[in-house]
Coordinates of C-alpha atoms in Angstrom, one line a residue:
X723 CA 24.1 33.7 -21.7
X724 CA 22.4 33.9 -18.3
X725 CA 18.8 34.4 -19.8
X726 CA 19.2 31.3 -21.9
X727 CA 20.4 29.3 -18.9
X728 CA 17.4 30.6 -16.9
X729 CA 15.0 29.6 -19.7
X730 CA 16.6 26.2 -20.0
X731 CA 16.3 25.7 -16.3
X732 CA 12.6 26.7 -16.3
X733 CA 12.0 24.3 -19.2
X734 CA 13.7 21.4 -17.5
X735 CA 11.8 22.0 -14.2
X736 CA 8.5 22.1 -16.1
X737 CA 9.3 18.9 -18.0
X738 CA 10.2 17.2 -14.7
X739 CA 6.9 18.2 -13.2
X740 CA 5.0 16.8 -16.2
X741 CA 6.9 13.5 -15.8
X742 CA 6.0 13.3 -12.1
X743 CA 2.3 13.8 -12.9
X744 CA 2.5 11.1 -15.6
X745 CA 4.1 8.7 -13.1
X746 CA 1.4 9.3 -10.6
X747 CA -1.2 8.4 -13.1
X748 CA 0.5 5.1 -14.0
X749 CA 2.0 4.3 -10.6
X750 CA 0.7 3.0 -7.3
X751 CA -1.2 6.1 -6.1
X752 CA -3.7 6.0 -9.0
X753 CA -3.6 2.3 -10.0
X754 CA -6.6 0.4 -11.4
X755 CA -8.3 -2.4 -9.4
X756 CA -8.1 -4.7 -12.4
X757 CA -4.4 -4.4 -12.5
X758 CA -4.0 -5.1 -8.8
X759 CA -6.3 -8.1 -9.0
X760 CA -4.3 -9.7 -11.8
X761 CA -1.0 -9.0 -10.1
X762 CA -2.3 -10.3 -6.8
X763 CA -3.7 -13.5 -8.3
X764 CA -0.4 -14.1 -10.1
X765 CA 1.6 -13.8 -6.8
X766 CA -0.8 -16.1 -5.0
X767 CA -0.6 -18.7 -7.8
X768 CA 3.2 -18.6 -7.6
X769 CA 3.1 -19.0 -3.8
X770 CA 4.6 -15.5 -3.3
X771 CA 2.4 -14.8 -0.3
X772 CA 4.6 -12.1 1.2
X773 CA 4.5 -10.1 -1.9
X774 CA 0.7 -10.7 -2.3
X775 CA 0.3 -9.4 1.3
X776 CA 1.6 -6.0 0.0
X777 CA -1.6 -5.8 -2.2
X778 CA -3.9 -7.1 0.6
X779 CA -6.1 -5.8 3.4
X780 CA -5.6 -7.2 6.9
X781 CA -8.4 -9.8 6.5
X782 CA -6.8 -10.9 3.2
X783 CA -3.5 -11.3 4.9
X784 CA -5.1 -13.7 7.3
X785 CA -6.6 -15.6 4.4
X786 CA -3.2 -15.8 2.7
X787 CA -1.6 -17.2 5.9
X788 CA -4.2 -20.0 5.9
X789 CA -3.5 -20.7 2.2
X790 CA 0.2 -20.7 2.7
X791 CA -0.1 -23.6 5.1
X792 CA -1.6 -25.8 2.4
X793 CA 1.0 -28.0 0.8
X794 CA 1.0 -28.0 -3.0
X795 CA 3.0 -30.0 -5.4
X796 CA 5.3 -27.7 -7.4
X797 CA 4.2 -29.6 -10.6
X798 CA 0.6 -28.5 -10.1
X799 CA 1.3 -24.7 -9.9
X800 CA -0.3 -22.9 -12.8
X801 CA -0.9 -19.2 -13.2
X802 CA -4.6 -18.5 -13.3
X803 CA -6.0 -16.8 -16.4
X804 CA -8.5 -14.1 -15.5
X805 CA -10.7 -12.9 -18.3
X806 CA -13.4 -10.3 -18.8
X807 CA -12.6 -8.4 -15.6
X808 CA -15.1 -5.7 -14.8
X809 CA -15.0 -3.5 -11.7
X810 CA -17.8 -1.3 -10.5
X811 CA -16.1 1.4 -8.5
X812 CA -18.0 3.4 -5.8
X813 CA -15.8 5.8 -3.8
X814 CA -13.0 3.6 -2.3
X815 CA -14.6 0.2 -3.0
X816 CA -14.4 -1.8 -6.3
X817 CA -16.6 -4.8 -6.8
X818 CA -14.9 -6.9 -9.5
X819 CA -16.3 -9.7 -11.5
X820 CA -14.4 -12.0 -13.8
X821 CA -14.0 -15.4 -15.3
X822 CA -11.1 -17.6 -14.4
X823 CA -9.9 -20.5 -16.6
X824 CA -9.3 -23.6 -14.5
X825 CA -8.8 -27.1 -15.9
X826 CA -10.4 -26.0 -19.2
X827 CA -13.5 -24.6 -17.4
X828 CA -14.5 -21.0 -17.4
X829 CA -15.7 -20.2 -13.9
X830 CA -17.4 -17.0 -12.8
X831 CA -16.0 -15.3 -9.7
X832 CA -16.1 -12.0 -7.9
X833 CA -13.9 -10.1 -5.4
X834 CA -13.8 -6.8 -3.7
X835 CA -10.9 -4.3 -3.5
X836 CA -10.7 -1.3 -1.3
X837 CA -8.6 1.8 -1.8
X838 CA -6.4 2.7 1.2
X839 CA -3.9 5.5 1.1
X840 CA -4.4 5.8 -2.6
X841 CA -3.7 2.2 -3.4
X842 CA -6.2 -0.6 -4.3
X843 CA -6.0 -3.7 -2.1
X844 CA -7.6 -7.1 -2.4
X845 CA -10.2 -7.5 0.4
X846 CA -11.2 -11.1 1.1
X847 CA -13.5 -12.0 4.0
X848 CA -14.6 -15.4 5.2
X849 CA -17.5 -15.4 2.9
X850 CA -15.4 -14.4 -0.2
X851 CA -13.9 -16.8 -2.7

């Protein structure tokens, strides 16, 4: 009975290791800049600036603080629709272009994300957006 228990234990440990590798591929350490951009924009649209800061560089956090001071009617809040997102990735920088639907218009925009500690973060500077 002991050899079967040992084989079962080895199998379970191997299966667990495979699960951890899969999670790393789909979790925060190896995320995709497009996914972060969409999530970040959704949080900003909803006024959830504290959560958006978790996906932001220091300069973007300053920008979010400035945006948070602007009063907006709750009735006018709408989640932006980002379309045709394309990110050119070079090392730890992603230059992303996309279209955003706003008031029935399709507007072209771009933004940069940087990878820090294995996580993509939105990186807005004064000249961005």
